[in-house]
PDB file of C-alpha atoms and ligand atoms in Angstrom:
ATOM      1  CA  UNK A  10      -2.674 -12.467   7.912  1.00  0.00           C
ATOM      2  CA  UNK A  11       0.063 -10.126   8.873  1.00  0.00           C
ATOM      3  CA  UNK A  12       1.236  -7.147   6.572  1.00  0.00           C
ATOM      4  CA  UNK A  13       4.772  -8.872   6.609  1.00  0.00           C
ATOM      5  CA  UNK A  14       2.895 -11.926   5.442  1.00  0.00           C
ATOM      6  CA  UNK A  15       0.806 -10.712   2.851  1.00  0.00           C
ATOM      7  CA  UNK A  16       3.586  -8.593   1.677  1.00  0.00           C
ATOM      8  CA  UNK A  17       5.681 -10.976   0.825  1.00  0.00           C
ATOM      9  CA  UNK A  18       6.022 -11.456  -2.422  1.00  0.00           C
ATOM     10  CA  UNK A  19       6.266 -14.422  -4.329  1.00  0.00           C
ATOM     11  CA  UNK A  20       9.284 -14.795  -6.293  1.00  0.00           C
ATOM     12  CA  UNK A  21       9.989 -17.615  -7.735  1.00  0.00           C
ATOM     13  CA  UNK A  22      13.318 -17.296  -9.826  1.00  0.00           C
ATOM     14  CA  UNK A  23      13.297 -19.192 -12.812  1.00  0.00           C
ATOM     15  CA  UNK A  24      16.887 -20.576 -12.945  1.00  0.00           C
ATOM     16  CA  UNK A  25      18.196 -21.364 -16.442  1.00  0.00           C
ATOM     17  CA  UNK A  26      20.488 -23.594 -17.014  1.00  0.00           C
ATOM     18  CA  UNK A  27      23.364 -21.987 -18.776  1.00  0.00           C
ATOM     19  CA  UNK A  28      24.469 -24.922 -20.106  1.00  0.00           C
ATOM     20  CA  UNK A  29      21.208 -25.467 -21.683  1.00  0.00           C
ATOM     21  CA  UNK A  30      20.850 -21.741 -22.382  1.00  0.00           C
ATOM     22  CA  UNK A  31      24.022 -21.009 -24.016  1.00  0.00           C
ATOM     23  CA  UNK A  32      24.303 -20.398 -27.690  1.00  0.00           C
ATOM     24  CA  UNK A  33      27.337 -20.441 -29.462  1.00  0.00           C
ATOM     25  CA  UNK A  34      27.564 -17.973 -31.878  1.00  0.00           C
ATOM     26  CA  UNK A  35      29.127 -19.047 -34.680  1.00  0.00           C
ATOM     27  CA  UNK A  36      31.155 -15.970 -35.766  1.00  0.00           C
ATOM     28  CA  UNK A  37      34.084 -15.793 -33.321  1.00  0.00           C
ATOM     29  CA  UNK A  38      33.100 -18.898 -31.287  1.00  0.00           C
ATOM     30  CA  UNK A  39      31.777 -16.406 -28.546  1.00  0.00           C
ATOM     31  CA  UNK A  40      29.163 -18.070 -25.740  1.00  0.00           C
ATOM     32  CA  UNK A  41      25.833 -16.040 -24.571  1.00  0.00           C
ATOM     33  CA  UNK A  42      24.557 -17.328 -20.867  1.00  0.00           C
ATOM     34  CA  UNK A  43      21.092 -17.016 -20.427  1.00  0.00           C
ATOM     35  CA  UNK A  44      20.962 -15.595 -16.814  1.00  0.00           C
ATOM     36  CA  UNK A  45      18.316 -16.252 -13.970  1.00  0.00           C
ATOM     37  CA  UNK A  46      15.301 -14.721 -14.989  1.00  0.00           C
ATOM     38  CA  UNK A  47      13.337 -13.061 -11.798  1.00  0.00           C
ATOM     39  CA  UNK A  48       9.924 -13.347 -12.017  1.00  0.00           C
ATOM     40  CA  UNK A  49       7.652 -10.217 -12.418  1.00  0.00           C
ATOM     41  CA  UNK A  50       6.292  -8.874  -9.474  1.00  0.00           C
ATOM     42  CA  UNK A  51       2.278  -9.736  -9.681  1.00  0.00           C
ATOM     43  CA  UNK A  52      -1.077  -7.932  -8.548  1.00  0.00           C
ATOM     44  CA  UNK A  53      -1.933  -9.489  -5.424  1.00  0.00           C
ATOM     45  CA  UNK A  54      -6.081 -10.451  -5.493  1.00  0.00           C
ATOM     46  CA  UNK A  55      -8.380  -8.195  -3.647  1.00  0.00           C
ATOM     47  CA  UNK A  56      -9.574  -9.305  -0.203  1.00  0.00           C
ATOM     48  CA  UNK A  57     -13.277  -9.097  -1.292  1.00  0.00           C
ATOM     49  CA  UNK A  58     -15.259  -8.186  -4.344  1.00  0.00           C
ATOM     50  CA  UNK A  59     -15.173  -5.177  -6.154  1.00  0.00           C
ATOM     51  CA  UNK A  60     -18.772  -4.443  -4.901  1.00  0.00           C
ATOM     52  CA  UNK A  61     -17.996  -5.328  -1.887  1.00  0.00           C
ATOM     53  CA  UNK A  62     -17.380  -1.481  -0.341  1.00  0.00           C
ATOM     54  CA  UNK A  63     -20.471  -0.462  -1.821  1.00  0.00           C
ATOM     55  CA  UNK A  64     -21.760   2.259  -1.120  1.00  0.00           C
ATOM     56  CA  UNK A  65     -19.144   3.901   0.700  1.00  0.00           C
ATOM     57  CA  UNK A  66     -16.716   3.274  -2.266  1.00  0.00           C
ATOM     58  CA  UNK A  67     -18.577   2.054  -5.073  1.00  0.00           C
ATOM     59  CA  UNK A  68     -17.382  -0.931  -7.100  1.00  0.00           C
ATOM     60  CA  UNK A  69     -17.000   1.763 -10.070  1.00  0.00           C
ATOM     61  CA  UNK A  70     -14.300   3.286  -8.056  1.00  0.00           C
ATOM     62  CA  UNK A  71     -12.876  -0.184  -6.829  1.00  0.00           C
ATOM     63  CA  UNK A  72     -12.822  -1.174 -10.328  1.00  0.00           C
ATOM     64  CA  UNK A  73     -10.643   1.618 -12.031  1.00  0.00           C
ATOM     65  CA  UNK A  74      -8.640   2.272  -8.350  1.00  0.00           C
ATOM     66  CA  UNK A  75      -7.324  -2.001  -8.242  1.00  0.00           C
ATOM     67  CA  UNK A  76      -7.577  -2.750 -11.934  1.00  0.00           C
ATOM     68  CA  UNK A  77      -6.395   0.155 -13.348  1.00  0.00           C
ATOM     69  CA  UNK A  78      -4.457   2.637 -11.092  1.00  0.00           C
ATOM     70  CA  UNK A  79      -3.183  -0.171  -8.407  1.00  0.00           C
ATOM     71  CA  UNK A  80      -2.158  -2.725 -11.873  1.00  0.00           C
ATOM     72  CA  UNK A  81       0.096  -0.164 -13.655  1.00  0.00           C
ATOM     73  CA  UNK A  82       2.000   0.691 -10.706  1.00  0.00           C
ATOM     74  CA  UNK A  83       2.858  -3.488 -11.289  1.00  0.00           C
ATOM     75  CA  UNK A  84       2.997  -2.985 -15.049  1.00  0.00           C
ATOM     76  CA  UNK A  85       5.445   0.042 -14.317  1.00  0.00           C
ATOM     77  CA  UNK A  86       7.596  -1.741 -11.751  1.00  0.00           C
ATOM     78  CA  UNK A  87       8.161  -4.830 -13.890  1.00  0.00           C
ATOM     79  CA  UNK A  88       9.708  -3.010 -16.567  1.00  0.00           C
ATOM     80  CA  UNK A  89      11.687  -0.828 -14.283  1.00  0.00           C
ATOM     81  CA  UNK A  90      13.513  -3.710 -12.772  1.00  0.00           C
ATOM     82  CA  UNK A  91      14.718  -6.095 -14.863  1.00  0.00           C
ATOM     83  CA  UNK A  92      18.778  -5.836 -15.494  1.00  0.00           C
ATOM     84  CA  UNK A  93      19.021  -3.996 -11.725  1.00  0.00           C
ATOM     85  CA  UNK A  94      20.513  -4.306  -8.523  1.00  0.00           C
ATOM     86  CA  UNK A  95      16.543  -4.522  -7.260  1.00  0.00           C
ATOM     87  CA  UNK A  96      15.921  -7.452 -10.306  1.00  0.00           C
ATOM     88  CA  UNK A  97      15.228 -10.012  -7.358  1.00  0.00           C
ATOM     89  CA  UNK A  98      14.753  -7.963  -4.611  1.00  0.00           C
ATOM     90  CA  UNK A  99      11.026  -7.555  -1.970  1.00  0.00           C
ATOM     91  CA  UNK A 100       9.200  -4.901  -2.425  1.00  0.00           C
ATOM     92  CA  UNK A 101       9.801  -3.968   0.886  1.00  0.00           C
ATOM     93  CA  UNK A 102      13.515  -4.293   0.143  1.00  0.00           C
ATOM     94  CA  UNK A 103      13.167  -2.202  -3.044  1.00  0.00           C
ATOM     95  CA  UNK A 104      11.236   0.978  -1.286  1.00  0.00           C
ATOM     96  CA  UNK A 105      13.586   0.987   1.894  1.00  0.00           C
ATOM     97  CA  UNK A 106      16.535   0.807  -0.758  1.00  0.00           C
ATOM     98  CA  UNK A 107      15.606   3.718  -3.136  1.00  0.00           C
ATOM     99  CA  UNK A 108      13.900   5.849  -0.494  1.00  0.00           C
ATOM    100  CA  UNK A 109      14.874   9.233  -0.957  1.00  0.00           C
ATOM    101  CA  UNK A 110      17.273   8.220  -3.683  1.00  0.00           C
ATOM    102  CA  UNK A 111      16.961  11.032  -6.081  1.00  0.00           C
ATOM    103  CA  UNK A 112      17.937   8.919  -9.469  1.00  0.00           C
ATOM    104  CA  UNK A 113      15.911   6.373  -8.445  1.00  0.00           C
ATOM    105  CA  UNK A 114      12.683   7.719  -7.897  1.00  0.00           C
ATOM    106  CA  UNK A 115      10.744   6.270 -10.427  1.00  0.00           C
ATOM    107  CA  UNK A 116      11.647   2.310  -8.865  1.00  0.00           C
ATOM    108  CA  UNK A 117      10.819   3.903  -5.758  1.00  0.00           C
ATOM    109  CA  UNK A 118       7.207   5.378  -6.307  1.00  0.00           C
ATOM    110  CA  UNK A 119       5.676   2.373  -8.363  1.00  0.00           C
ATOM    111  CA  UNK A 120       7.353  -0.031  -5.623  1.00  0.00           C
ATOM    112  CA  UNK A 121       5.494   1.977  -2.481  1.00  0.00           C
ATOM    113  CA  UNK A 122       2.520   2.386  -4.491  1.00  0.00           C
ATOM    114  CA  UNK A 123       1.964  -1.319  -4.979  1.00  0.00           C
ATOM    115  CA  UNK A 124       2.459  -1.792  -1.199  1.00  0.00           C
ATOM    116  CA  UNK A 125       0.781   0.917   0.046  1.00  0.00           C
ATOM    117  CA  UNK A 126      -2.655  -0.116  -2.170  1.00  0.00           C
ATOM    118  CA  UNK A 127      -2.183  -3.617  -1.174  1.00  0.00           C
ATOM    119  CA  UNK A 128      -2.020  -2.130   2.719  1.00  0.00           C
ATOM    120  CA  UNK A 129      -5.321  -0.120   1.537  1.00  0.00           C
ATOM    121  CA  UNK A 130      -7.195  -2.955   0.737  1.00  0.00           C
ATOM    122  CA  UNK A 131      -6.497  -4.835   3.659  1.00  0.00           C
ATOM    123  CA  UNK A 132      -6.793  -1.558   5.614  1.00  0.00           C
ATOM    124  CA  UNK A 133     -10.449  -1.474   4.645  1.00  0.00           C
ATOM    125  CA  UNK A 134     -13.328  -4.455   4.712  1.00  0.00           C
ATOM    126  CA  UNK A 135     -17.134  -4.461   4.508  1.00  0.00           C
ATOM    127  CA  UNK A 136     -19.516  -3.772   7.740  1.00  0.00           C
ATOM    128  CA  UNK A 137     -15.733  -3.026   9.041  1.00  0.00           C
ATOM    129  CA  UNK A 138     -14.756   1.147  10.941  1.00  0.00           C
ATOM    130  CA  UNK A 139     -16.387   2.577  13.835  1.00  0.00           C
ATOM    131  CA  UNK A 140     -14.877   1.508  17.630  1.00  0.00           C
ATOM    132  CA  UNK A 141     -12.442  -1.045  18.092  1.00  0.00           C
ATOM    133  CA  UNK A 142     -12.850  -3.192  21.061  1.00  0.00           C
ATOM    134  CA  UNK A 143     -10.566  -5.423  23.139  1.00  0.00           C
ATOM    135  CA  UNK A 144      -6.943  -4.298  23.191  1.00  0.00           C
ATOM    136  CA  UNK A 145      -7.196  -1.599  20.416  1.00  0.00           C
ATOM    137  CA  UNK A 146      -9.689   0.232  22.334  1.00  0.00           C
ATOM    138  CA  UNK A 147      -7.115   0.406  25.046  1.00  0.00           C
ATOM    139  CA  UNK A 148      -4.254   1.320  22.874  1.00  0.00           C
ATOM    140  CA  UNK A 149      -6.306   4.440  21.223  1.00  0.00           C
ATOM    141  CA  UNK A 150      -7.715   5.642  24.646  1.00  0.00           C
ATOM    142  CA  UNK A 151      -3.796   5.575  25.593  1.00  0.00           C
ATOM    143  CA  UNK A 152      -2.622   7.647  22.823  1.00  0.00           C
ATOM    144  CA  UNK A 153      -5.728   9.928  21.633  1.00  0.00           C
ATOM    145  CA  UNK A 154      -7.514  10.191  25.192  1.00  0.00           C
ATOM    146  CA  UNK A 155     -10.716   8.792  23.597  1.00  0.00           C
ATOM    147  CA  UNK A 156     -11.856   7.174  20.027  1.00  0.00           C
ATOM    148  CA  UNK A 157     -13.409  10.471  19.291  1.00  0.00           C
ATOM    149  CA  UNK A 158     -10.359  11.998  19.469  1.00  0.00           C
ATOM    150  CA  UNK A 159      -8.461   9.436  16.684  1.00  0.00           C
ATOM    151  CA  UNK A 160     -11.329   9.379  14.512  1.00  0.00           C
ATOM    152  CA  UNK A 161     -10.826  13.712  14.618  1.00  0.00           C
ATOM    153  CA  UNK A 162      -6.745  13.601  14.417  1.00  0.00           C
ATOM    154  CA  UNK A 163      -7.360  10.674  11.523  1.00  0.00           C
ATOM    155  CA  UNK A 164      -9.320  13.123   9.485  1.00  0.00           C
ATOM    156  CA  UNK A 165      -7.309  15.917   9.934  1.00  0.00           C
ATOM    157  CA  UNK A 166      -4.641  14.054   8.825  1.00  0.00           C
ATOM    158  CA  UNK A 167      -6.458  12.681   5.820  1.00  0.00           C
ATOM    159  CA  UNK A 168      -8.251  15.992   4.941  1.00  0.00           C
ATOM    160  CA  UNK A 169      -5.087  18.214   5.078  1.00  0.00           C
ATOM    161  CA  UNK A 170      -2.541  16.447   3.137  1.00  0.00           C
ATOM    162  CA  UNK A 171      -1.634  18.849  -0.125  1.00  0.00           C
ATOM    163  CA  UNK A 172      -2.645  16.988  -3.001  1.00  0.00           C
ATOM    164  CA  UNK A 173      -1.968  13.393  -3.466  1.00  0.00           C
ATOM    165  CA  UNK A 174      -0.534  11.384  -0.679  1.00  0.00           C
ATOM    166  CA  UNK A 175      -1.719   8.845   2.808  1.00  0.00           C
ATOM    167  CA  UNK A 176      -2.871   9.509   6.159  1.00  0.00           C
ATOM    168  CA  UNK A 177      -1.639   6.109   8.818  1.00  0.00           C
ATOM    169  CA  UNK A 178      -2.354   4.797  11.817  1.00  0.00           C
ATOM    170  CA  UNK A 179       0.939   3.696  13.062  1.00  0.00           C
ATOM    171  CA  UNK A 180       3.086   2.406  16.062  1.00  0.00           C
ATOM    172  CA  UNK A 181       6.399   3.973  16.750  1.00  0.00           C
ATOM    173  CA  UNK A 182       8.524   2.647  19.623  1.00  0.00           C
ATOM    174  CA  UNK A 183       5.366   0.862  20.834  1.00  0.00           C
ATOM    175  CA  UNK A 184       2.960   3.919  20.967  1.00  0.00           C
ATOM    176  CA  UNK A 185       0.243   4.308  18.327  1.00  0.00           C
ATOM    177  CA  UNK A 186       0.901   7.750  16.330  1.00  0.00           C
ATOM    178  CA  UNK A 187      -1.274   9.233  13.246  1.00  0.00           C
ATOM    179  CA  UNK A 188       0.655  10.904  10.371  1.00  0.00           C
ATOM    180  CA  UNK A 189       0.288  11.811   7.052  1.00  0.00           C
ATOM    181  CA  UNK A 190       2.690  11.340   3.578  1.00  0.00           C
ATOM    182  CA  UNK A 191       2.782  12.660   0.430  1.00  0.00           C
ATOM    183  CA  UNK A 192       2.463  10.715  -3.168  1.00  0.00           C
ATOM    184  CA  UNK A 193       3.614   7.149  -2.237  1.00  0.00           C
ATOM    185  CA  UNK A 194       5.936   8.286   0.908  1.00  0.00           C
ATOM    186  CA  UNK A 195       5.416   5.238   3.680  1.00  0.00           C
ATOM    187  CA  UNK A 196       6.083   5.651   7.117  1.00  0.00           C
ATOM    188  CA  UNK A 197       8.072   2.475   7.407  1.00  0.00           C
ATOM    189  CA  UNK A 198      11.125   4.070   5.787  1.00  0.00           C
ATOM    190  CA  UNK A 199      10.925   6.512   8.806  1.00  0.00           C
ATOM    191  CA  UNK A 200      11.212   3.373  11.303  1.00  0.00           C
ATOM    192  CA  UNK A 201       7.283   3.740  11.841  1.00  0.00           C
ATOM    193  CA  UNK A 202       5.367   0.531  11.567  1.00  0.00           C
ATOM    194  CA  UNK A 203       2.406   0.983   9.515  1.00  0.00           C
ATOM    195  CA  UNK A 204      -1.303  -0.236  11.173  1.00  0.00           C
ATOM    196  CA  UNK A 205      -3.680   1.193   8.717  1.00  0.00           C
ATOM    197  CA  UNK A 206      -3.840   3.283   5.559  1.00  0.00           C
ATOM    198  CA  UNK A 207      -6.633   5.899   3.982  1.00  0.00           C
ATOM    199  CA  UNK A 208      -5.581   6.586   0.292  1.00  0.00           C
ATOM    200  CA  UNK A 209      -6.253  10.182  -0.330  1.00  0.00           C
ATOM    201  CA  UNK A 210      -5.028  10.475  -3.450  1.00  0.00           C
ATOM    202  CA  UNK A 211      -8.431  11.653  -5.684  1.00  0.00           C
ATOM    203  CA  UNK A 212      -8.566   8.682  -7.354  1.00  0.00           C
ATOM    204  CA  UNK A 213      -9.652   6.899  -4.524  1.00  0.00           C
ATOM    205  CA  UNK A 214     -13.019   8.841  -4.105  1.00  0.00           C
ATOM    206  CA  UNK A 215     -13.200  11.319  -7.123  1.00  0.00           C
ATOM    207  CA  UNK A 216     -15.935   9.078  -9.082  1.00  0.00           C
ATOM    208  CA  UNK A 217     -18.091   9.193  -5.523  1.00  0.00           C
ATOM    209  CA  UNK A 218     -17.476  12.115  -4.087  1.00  0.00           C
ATOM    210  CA  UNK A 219     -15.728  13.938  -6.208  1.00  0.00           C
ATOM    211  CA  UNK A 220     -13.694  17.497  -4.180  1.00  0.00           C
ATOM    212  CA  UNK A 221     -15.695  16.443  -1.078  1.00  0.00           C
ATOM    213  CA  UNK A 222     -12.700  14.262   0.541  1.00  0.00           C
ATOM    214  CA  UNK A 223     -13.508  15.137   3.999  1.00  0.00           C
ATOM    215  CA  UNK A 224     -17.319  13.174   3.447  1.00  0.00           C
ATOM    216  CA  UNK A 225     -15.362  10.296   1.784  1.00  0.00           C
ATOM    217  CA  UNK A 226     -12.518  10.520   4.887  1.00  0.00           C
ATOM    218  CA  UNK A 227     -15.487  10.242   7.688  1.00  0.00           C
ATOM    219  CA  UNK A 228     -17.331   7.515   5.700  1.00  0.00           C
ATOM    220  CA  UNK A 229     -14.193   5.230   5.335  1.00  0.00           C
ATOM    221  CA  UNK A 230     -13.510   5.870   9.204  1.00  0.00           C
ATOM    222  CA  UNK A 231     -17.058   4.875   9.845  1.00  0.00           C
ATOM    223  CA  UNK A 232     -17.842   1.651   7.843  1.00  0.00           C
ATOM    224  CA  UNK A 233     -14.544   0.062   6.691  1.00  0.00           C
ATOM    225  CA  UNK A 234     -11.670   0.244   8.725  1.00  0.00           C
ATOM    226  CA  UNK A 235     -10.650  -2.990   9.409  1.00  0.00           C
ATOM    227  CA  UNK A 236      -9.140  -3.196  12.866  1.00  0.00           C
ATOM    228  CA  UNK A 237      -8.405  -7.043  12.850  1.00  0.00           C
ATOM    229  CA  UNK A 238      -5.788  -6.255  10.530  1.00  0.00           C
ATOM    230  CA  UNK A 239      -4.359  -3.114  12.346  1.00  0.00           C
ATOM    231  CA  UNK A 240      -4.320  -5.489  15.461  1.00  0.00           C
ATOM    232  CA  UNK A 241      -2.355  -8.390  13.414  1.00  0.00           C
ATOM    233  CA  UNK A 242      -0.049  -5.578  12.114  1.00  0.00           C
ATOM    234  CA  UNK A 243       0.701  -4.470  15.873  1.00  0.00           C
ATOM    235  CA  UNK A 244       1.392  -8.016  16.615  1.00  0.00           C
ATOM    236  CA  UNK A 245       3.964  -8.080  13.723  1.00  0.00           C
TER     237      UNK A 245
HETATM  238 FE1  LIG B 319      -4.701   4.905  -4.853  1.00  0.00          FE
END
């Protein structure tokens, strides 16, 4: 399943009938339409059980990171929405549309959040990291020289961003490029195509590992990355 496809979110728009929905008031004869109502954006499922990480994240973590942190980005987005130009809008329409948008921030961070953790999740799967083989091999020899070499720029990456934020694997113009955001910044606004995520952000390892990101970093790199997905994502 491709990003694109997984992203897309299901939005089914629940189309009154303002016939049926109108109510005539009776002061003033005046007529209240009942418009289309969009419906909420929802919590996609995880790809695998909450225990299913375990023990480089733990299912503690999983457990607070999807059903807590992950969910109120949702919860936050759905009541942002309603009654705006973004009402019935993607998500991926939403972020590229209030990127850098100053008064619009808030629409903006909860609506990159909930794609970037659902592009986490997928990023990551059990017995998953290490080498990629086949035509991913070929395409991180090309860029980074050698594996070892990604797997060192990756962590960097990961380790050195200030505070909360992303490090990506990521194809620009065809080439395969690592970078680094902050808070719920996501290279696609930049015209990068995103290939893999590591959420640095310390709520993603704090319960494990707590300050020692760097351990967390290498073990994620190691055991989970999931480089069927980066492949389907280069495939668009
Ligand atoms: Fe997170």
């Amino acid at each position: 399943m491709s990003s694109e496809q997984f992203m897309k979110t299901r939005r089914n728009f629940v189309k009154l009938s303002a016939v049926a929905a109108s109510a005539s008031l009776l002061s003033g004869g005046l007529t209240v339409f009942a418009r289309g109502v969009a419906a909420p954006i929802t919590l996609p499922p995880l790809p695998y059980a909450e225990s299913a990480l375990a023990p480089v994240i733990s299912a503690n973590t999983l457990s607070f990171h999807y059903g807590k942190h992950h969910k109120a980005y949702v919860d936050n987005l759905n009541k942002l929405i309603p009654g705006t130009e973004y009402a019935d809008n993607s998500l991926e329409q939403i972020i590229k549309k209030t990127a850098g948008v100053a008064d619009k921030q808030a629409i903006f961070n909860n609506a990159a959040q909930i794609w970037n953790h659902t592009f986490y999740w997928n990023s990551l799967k059990p017995n998953g990291g290490g080498k990629p083989t086949g035509e991913m091999a070929k395409k991180i020899d090309a860029a980074f020289t050698s594996y070892d070499n990604f797997k060192k720029e990756l962590s960097a990456a990961a380790t050195s961003q200030f505070g909360s934020g992303w490090a990506w694997l990521v194809a620009e113009k065809g080439a395969l490029k690592i970078v680094k955001t902050p808070n719920a910044e996501n290279p696609m606004t930049k015209g990068q195509t995103p290939l893999l995520t590591i959420d640095v952000w310390e709520h993603a390892y704090y319960l494990d590992y707590q300050n020692r990101r760097a351990d967390h970093v290498t073990a994620v790199i190691d055991k989970l990355l999931n480089w069927d997905f980066a492949m389907k994502n280069m495939a668009g």
